[in-house]
mmCIF file with all atom_site columns, C-alpha atoms in Angstrom:
data_model
loop_
_atom_site.group_PDB
_atom_site.id
_atom_site.type_symbol
_atom_site.label_atom_id
_atom_site.label_alt_id
_atom_site.label_comp_id
_atom_site.label_asym_id
_atom_site.label_entity_id
_atom_site.label_seq_id
_atom_site.pdbx_PDB_ins_code
_atom_site.Cartn_x
_atom_site.Cartn_y
_atom_site.Cartn_z
_atom_site.occupancy
_atom_site.B_iso_or_equiv
_atom_site.pdbx_formal_charge
_atom_site.auth_seq_id
_atom_site.auth_comp_id
_atom_site.auth_asym_id
_atom_site.auth_atom_id
_atom_site.pdbx_PDB_model_num
ATOM 1   C CA . MET A 1 1   ? 114.517 81.540  81.099  1.00 58.00 ? 152 MET A CA 1
ATOM 2   C CA . THR A 1 2   ? 116.093 83.845  78.854  1.00 68.00 ? 153 THR A CA 1
ATOM 3   C CA . ASP A 1 3   ? 120.035 84.525  78.444  1.00 88.00 ? 154 ASP A CA 1
ATOM 4   C CA . GLU A 1 4   ? 119.317 88.451  77.641  1.00 95.00 ? 155 GLU A CA 1
ATOM 5   C CA . ILE A 1 5   ? 119.963 91.343  80.030  1.00 97.00 ? 156 ILE A CA 1
ATOM 6   C CA . GLU A 1 6   ? 116.746 92.992  80.882  1.00 96.00 ? 157 GLU A CA 1
ATOM 7   C CA . ARG A 1 7   ? 116.761 97.187  81.878  1.00 97.00 ? 158 ARG A CA 1
ATOM 8   C CA . ILE A 1 8   ? 114.341 97.863  84.846  1.00 96.00 ? 159 ILE A CA 1
ATOM 9   C CA . SER A 1 9   ? 112.862 100.986 85.709  1.00 95.00 ? 160 SER A CA 1
ATOM 10  C CA . SER A 1 10  ? 110.698 101.425 88.904  1.00 96.00 ? 161 SER A CA 1
ATOM 11  C CA . SER A 1 11  ? 108.058 103.960 89.908  1.00 93.00 ? 162 SER A CA 1
ATOM 12  C CA . ALA A 1 12  ? 110.297 104.135 93.372  1.00 94.00 ? 163 ALA A CA 1
ATOM 13  C CA . VAL A 1 13  ? 112.684 106.448 92.389  1.00 95.00 ? 164 VAL A CA 1
ATOM 14  C CA . THR A 1 14  ? 113.203 109.004 89.817  1.00 92.00 ? 165 THR A CA 1
ATOM 15  C CA . PRO A 1 15  ? 114.648 108.278 86.459  1.00 92.00 ? 166 PRO A CA 1
ATOM 16  C CA . PRO A 1 16  ? 118.549 108.241 86.189  1.00 92.00 ? 167 PRO A CA 1
ATOM 17  C CA . ALA A 1 17  ? 120.115 111.620 85.339  1.00 88.00 ? 168 ALA A CA 1
ATOM 18  C CA . GLY A 1 18  ? 123.094 109.617 83.666  1.00 92.00 ? 169 GLY A CA 1
ATOM 19  C CA . HIS A 1 19  ? 123.870 106.692 81.266  1.00 95.00 ? 170 HIS A CA 1
ATOM 20  C CA . TYR A 1 20  ? 122.860 103.830 83.240  1.00 95.00 ? 171 TYR A CA 1
ATOM 21  C CA . SER A 1 21  ? 119.584 101.640 84.409  1.00 95.00 ? 172 SER A CA 1
ATOM 22  C CA . THR A 1 22  ? 118.210 101.812 87.707  1.00 97.00 ? 173 THR A CA 1
ATOM 23  C CA . ALA A 1 23  ? 118.586 98.503  87.958  1.00 97.00 ? 174 ALA A CA 1
ATOM 24  C CA . THR A 1 24  ? 119.236 95.094  85.593  1.00 98.00 ? 175 THR A CA 1
ATOM 25  C CA . ALA A 1 25  ? 118.352 91.573  85.657  1.00 97.00 ? 176 ALA A CA 1
ATOM 26  C CA . TRP A 1 26  ? 119.965 88.515  84.185  1.00 97.00 ? 177 TRP A CA 1
ATOM 27  C CA . ARG A 1 27  ? 118.163 85.248  84.520  1.00 95.00 ? 178 ARG A CA 1
ATOM 28  C CA . ASP A 1 28  ? 116.624 85.113  88.334  1.00 96.00 ? 179 ASP A CA 1
ATOM 29  C CA . LEU A 1 29  ? 119.182 88.081  89.378  1.00 98.00 ? 180 LEU A CA 1
ATOM 30  C CA . VAL A 1 30  ? 118.410 91.479  89.920  1.00 98.00 ? 181 VAL A CA 1
ATOM 31  C CA . PHE A 1 31  ? 121.275 94.337  90.653  1.00 98.00 ? 182 PHE A CA 1
ATOM 32  C CA . THR A 1 32  ? 120.358 97.711  91.551  1.00 98.00 ? 183 THR A CA 1
ATOM 33  C CA . SER A 1 33  ? 122.367 100.903 90.938  1.00 97.00 ? 184 SER A CA 1
ATOM 34  C CA . GLY A 1 34  ? 123.829 103.041 93.892  1.00 97.00 ? 185 GLY A CA 1
ATOM 35  C CA . GLN A 1 35  ? 120.639 104.769 95.608  1.00 97.00 ? 186 GLN A CA 1
ATOM 36  C CA . LEU A 1 36  ? 121.167 107.863 97.229  1.00 97.00 ? 187 LEU A CA 1
ATOM 37  C CA . GLY A 1 37  ? 118.700 109.231 99.587  1.00 96.00 ? 188 GLY A CA 1
ATOM 38  C CA . ARG A 1 38  ? 116.486 111.011 96.677  1.00 96.00 ? 189 ARG A CA 1
ATOM 39  C CA . ARG A 1 39  ? 113.022 110.839 96.902  1.00 96.00 ? 190 ARG A CA 1
ATOM 40  C CA . ALA A 1 40  ? 110.497 109.204 93.812  1.00 95.00 ? 191 ALA A CA 1
ATOM 41  C CA . ASP A 1 41  ? 109.086 112.651 93.480  1.00 96.00 ? 192 ASP A CA 1
ATOM 42  C CA . GLY A 1 42  ? 112.840 114.223 92.932  1.00 94.00 ? 193 GLY A CA 1
ATOM 43  C CA . SER A 1 43  ? 112.845 116.016 96.520  1.00 95.00 ? 194 SER A CA 1
ATOM 44  C CA . GLU A 1 44  ? 116.335 115.644 98.079  1.00 96.00 ? 195 GLU A CA 1
ATOM 45  C CA . THR A 1 45  ? 117.607 114.695 101.731 1.00 96.00 ? 196 THR A CA 1
ATOM 46  C CA . PHE A 1 46  ? 121.192 115.259 102.057 1.00 96.00 ? 197 PHE A CA 1
ATOM 47  C CA . VAL A 1 47  ? 120.245 118.135 104.490 1.00 97.00 ? 198 VAL A CA 1
ATOM 48  C CA . GLN A 1 48  ? 118.307 115.621 106.442 1.00 97.00 ? 199 GLN A CA 1
ATOM 49  C CA . PRO A 1 49  ? 119.903 113.701 109.498 1.00 98.00 ? 200 PRO A CA 1
ATOM 50  C CA . PHE A 1 50  ? 121.754 110.457 108.730 1.00 98.00 ? 201 PHE A CA 1
ATOM 51  C CA . GLU A 1 51  ? 118.762 108.336 109.856 1.00 98.00 ? 202 GLU A CA 1
ATOM 52  C CA . VAL A 1 52  ? 116.502 110.027 107.214 1.00 98.00 ? 203 VAL A CA 1
ATOM 53  C CA . GLN A 1 53  ? 118.986 109.529 104.442 1.00 98.00 ? 204 GLN A CA 1
ATOM 54  C CA . ALA A 1 54  ? 119.368 105.685 105.341 1.00 98.00 ? 205 ALA A CA 1
ATOM 55  C CA . ARG A 1 55  ? 116.007 105.159 105.510 1.00 98.00 ? 206 ARG A CA 1
ATOM 56  C CA . GLN A 1 56  ? 115.170 106.890 102.114 1.00 98.00 ? 207 GLN A CA 1
ATOM 57  C CA . ALA A 1 57  ? 117.842 105.225 100.404 1.00 98.00 ? 208 ALA A CA 1
ATOM 58  C CA . LEU A 1 58  ? 117.270 101.774 101.534 1.00 98.00 ? 209 LEU A CA 1
ATOM 59  C CA . SER A 1 59  ? 113.530 102.165 100.924 1.00 98.00 ? 210 SER A CA 1
ATOM 60  C CA . SER A 1 60  ? 114.007 103.364 97.460  1.00 98.00 ? 211 SER A CA 1
ATOM 61  C CA . MET A 1 61  ? 116.453 100.167 96.821  1.00 98.00 ? 212 MET A CA 1
ATOM 62  C CA . LEU A 1 62  ? 113.854 98.265  98.113  1.00 98.00 ? 213 LEU A CA 1
ATOM 63  C CA . GLY A 1 63  ? 111.218 99.903  96.159  1.00 97.00 ? 214 GLY A CA 1
ATOM 64  C CA . ILE A 1 64  ? 113.349 98.896  93.077  1.00 98.00 ? 215 ILE A CA 1
ATOM 65  C CA . LEU A 1 65  ? 113.727 95.236  94.470  1.00 98.00 ? 216 LEU A CA 1
ATOM 66  C CA . ALA A 1 66  ? 109.795 94.994  94.674  1.00 97.00 ? 217 ALA A CA 1
ATOM 67  C CA . ASP A 1 67  ? 108.997 96.287  91.144  1.00 96.00 ? 218 ASP A CA 1
ATOM 68  C CA . ALA A 1 68  ? 111.651 93.546  89.646  1.00 96.00 ? 219 ALA A CA 1
ATOM 69  C CA . GLY A 1 69  ? 110.303 90.847  91.963  1.00 95.00 ? 220 GLY A CA 1
ATOM 70  C CA . CYS A 1 70  ? 112.386 90.582  94.940  1.00 96.00 ? 221 CYS A CA 1
ATOM 71  C CA . GLY A 1 71  ? 111.226 91.060  98.605  1.00 94.00 ? 222 GLY A CA 1
ATOM 72  C CA . PRO A 1 72  ? 113.586 91.958  101.407 1.00 96.00 ? 223 PRO A CA 1
ATOM 73  C CA . ASP A 1 73  ? 113.708 88.316  101.912 1.00 96.00 ? 224 ASP A CA 1
ATOM 74  C CA . ARG A 1 74  ? 115.282 87.623  98.433  1.00 97.00 ? 225 ARG A CA 1
ATOM 75  C CA . VAL A 1 75  ? 118.018 90.205  98.824  1.00 98.00 ? 226 VAL A CA 1
ATOM 76  C CA . LEU A 1 76  ? 121.795 88.170  98.295  1.00 98.00 ? 227 LEU A CA 1
ATOM 77  C CA . ARG A 1 77  ? 124.068 91.109  98.894  1.00 98.00 ? 228 ARG A CA 1
ATOM 78  C CA . ILE A 1 78  ? 123.722 94.590  99.823  1.00 98.00 ? 229 ILE A CA 1
ATOM 79  C CA . THR A 1 79  ? 126.895 97.275  99.911  1.00 98.00 ? 230 THR A CA 1
ATOM 80  C CA . ALA A 1 80  ? 126.319 100.501 101.703 1.00 98.00 ? 231 ALA A CA 1
ATOM 81  C CA . TYR A 1 81  ? 128.950 103.760 101.542 1.00 98.00 ? 232 TYR A CA 1
ATOM 82  C CA . ILE A 1 82  ? 128.462 105.693 104.534 1.00 98.00 ? 233 ILE A CA 1
ATOM 83  C CA . VAL A 1 83  ? 130.473 108.858 105.242 1.00 98.00 ? 234 VAL A CA 1
ATOM 84  C CA . GLY A 1 84  ? 131.836 108.826 108.733 1.00 95.00 ? 235 GLY A CA 1
ATOM 85  C CA . ALA A 1 85  ? 132.208 105.325 110.650 1.00 95.00 ? 236 ALA A CA 1
ATOM 86  C CA . GLU A 1 86  ? 130.565 107.103 113.501 1.00 97.00 ? 237 GLU A CA 1
ATOM 87  C CA . ASN A 1 87  ? 126.856 106.568 111.467 1.00 97.00 ? 238 ASN A CA 1
ATOM 88  C CA . TRP A 1 88  ? 127.739 103.164 111.416 1.00 96.00 ? 239 TRP A CA 1
ATOM 89  C CA . PRO A 1 89  ? 125.126 102.283 114.433 1.00 97.00 ? 240 PRO A CA 1
ATOM 90  C CA . ALA A 1 90  ? 122.718 104.252 112.871 1.00 98.00 ? 241 ALA A CA 1
ATOM 91  C CA . PHE A 1 91  ? 122.731 102.685 109.604 1.00 98.00 ? 242 PHE A CA 1
ATOM 92  C CA . ASN A 1 92  ? 122.666 99.505  111.622 1.00 97.00 ? 243 ASN A CA 1
ATOM 93  C CA . ARG A 1 93  ? 119.222 100.522 113.305 1.00 98.00 ? 244 ARG A CA 1
ATOM 94  C CA . VAL A 1 94  ? 117.761 101.656 110.276 1.00 98.00 ? 245 VAL A CA 1
ATOM 95  C CA . TYR A 1 95  ? 118.674 98.595  108.396 1.00 98.00 ? 246 TYR A CA 1
ATOM 96  C CA . ALA A 1 96  ? 117.670 96.069  110.794 1.00 98.00 ? 247 ALA A CA 1
ATOM 97  C CA . GLU A 1 97  ? 114.217 97.785  111.029 1.00 97.00 ? 248 GLU A CA 1
ATOM 98  C CA . LEU A 1 98  ? 113.366 97.901  107.334 1.00 97.00 ? 249 LEU A CA 1
ATOM 99  C CA . PHE A 1 99  ? 115.170 94.083  106.802 1.00 97.00 ? 250 PHE A CA 1
ATOM 100 C CA . GLY A 1 100 ? 113.336 92.449  109.556 1.00 96.00 ? 251 GLY A CA 1
ATOM 101 C CA . ASP A 1 101 ? 114.514 88.900  109.872 1.00 96.00 ? 252 ASP A CA 1
ATOM 102 C CA . ALA A 1 102 ? 115.981 89.026  106.248 1.00 97.00 ? 253 ALA A CA 1
ATOM 103 C CA . LYS A 1 103 ? 119.795 89.049  107.174 1.00 97.00 ? 254 LYS A CA 1
ATOM 104 C CA . PRO A 1 104 ? 121.495 89.211  103.743 1.00 98.00 ? 255 PRO A CA 1
ATOM 105 C CA . ALA A 1 105 ? 125.515 89.351  103.033 1.00 98.00 ? 256 ALA A CA 1
ATOM 106 C CA . ARG A 1 106 ? 126.378 93.028  103.562 1.00 98.00 ? 257 ARG A CA 1
ATOM 107 C CA . THR A 1 107 ? 129.420 95.159  103.285 1.00 98.00 ? 258 THR A CA 1
ATOM 108 C CA . VAL A 1 108 ? 129.542 98.794  104.783 1.00 97.00 ? 259 VAL A CA 1
ATOM 109 C CA . VAL A 1 109 ? 132.202 101.037 103.718 1.00 97.00 ? 260 VAL A CA 1
ATOM 110 C CA . PRO A 1 110 ? 133.259 104.121 105.100 1.00 96.00 ? 261 PRO A CA 1
ATOM 111 C CA . VAL A 1 111 ? 133.811 106.776 102.877 1.00 97.00 ? 262 VAL A CA 1
ATOM 112 C CA . ALA A 1 112 ? 135.175 110.594 102.923 1.00 97.00 ? 263 ALA A CA 1
ATOM 113 C CA . GLU A 1 113 ? 132.313 111.860 100.643 1.00 97.00 ? 264 GLU A CA 1
ATOM 114 C CA . LEU A 1 114 ? 129.363 110.889 98.164  1.00 97.00 ? 265 LEU A CA 1
ATOM 115 C CA . HIS A 1 115 ? 127.582 112.970 95.361  1.00 94.00 ? 266 HIS A CA 1
ATOM 116 C CA . HIS A 1 116 ? 125.393 115.693 95.946  1.00 94.00 ? 267 HIS A CA 1
ATOM 117 C CA . GLY A 1 117 ? 126.410 115.914 100.014 1.00 96.00 ? 268 GLY A CA 1
ATOM 118 C CA . TYR A 1 118 ? 124.687 112.660 100.732 1.00 98.00 ? 269 TYR A CA 1
ATOM 119 C CA . LEU A 1 119 ? 125.986 110.570 104.012 1.00 98.00 ? 270 LEU A CA 1
ATOM 120 C CA . VAL A 1 120 ? 124.670 107.292 102.345 1.00 98.00 ? 271 VAL A CA 1
ATOM 121 C CA . GLU A 1 121 ? 124.984 105.068 99.135  1.00 98.00 ? 272 GLU A CA 1
ATOM 122 C CA . VAL A 1 122 ? 123.348 101.794 98.808  1.00 98.00 ? 273 VAL A CA 1
ATOM 123 C CA . GLU A 1 123 ? 122.974 98.826  96.047  1.00 98.00 ? 274 GLU A CA 1
ATOM 124 C CA . ALA A 1 124 ? 121.747 95.558  96.029  1.00 98.00 ? 275 ALA A CA 1
ATOM 125 C CA . ILE A 1 125 ? 121.603 91.913  94.534  1.00 98.00 ? 276 ILE A CA 1
ATOM 126 C CA . GLY A 1 126 ? 118.230 90.201  94.630  1.00 98.00 ? 277 GLY A CA 1
ATOM 127 C CA . ALA A 1 127 ? 117.087 86.622  93.178  1.00 98.00 ? 278 ALA A CA 1
ATOM 128 C CA . ARG A 1 128 ? 113.659 87.108  91.673  1.00 96.00 ? 279 ARG A CA 1
ATOM 129 C CA . GLY A 1 129 ? 111.387 83.963  92.756  1.00 84.00 ? 280 GLY A CA 1
#
């Protein structure tokens, strides 16, 4: 096991547009950057309904974690930022569908707005193994 921080890229998402990594890993822990509803081909979902954006953001995050060696059952914690508390039930439905029996610790934070007009952003911490 190394003490080096690994920078992780993923085919599940477009490369970062700013000065950050898609994800980083230290030892067996993997930390994703926040994921909006952008598809891997670069197309956007911000004009789509909340559920479409949530599914894409969560799928992108899960794809990054998979590329880093973490399945849904190895996700320790998720933070979700959603525009409008009224979207919480829809987020829960999509989240439960994608995570199934896995139930990581989770925080959902209602916010006034997100970058590019998106309605949801998610980040995670996973454990390889």
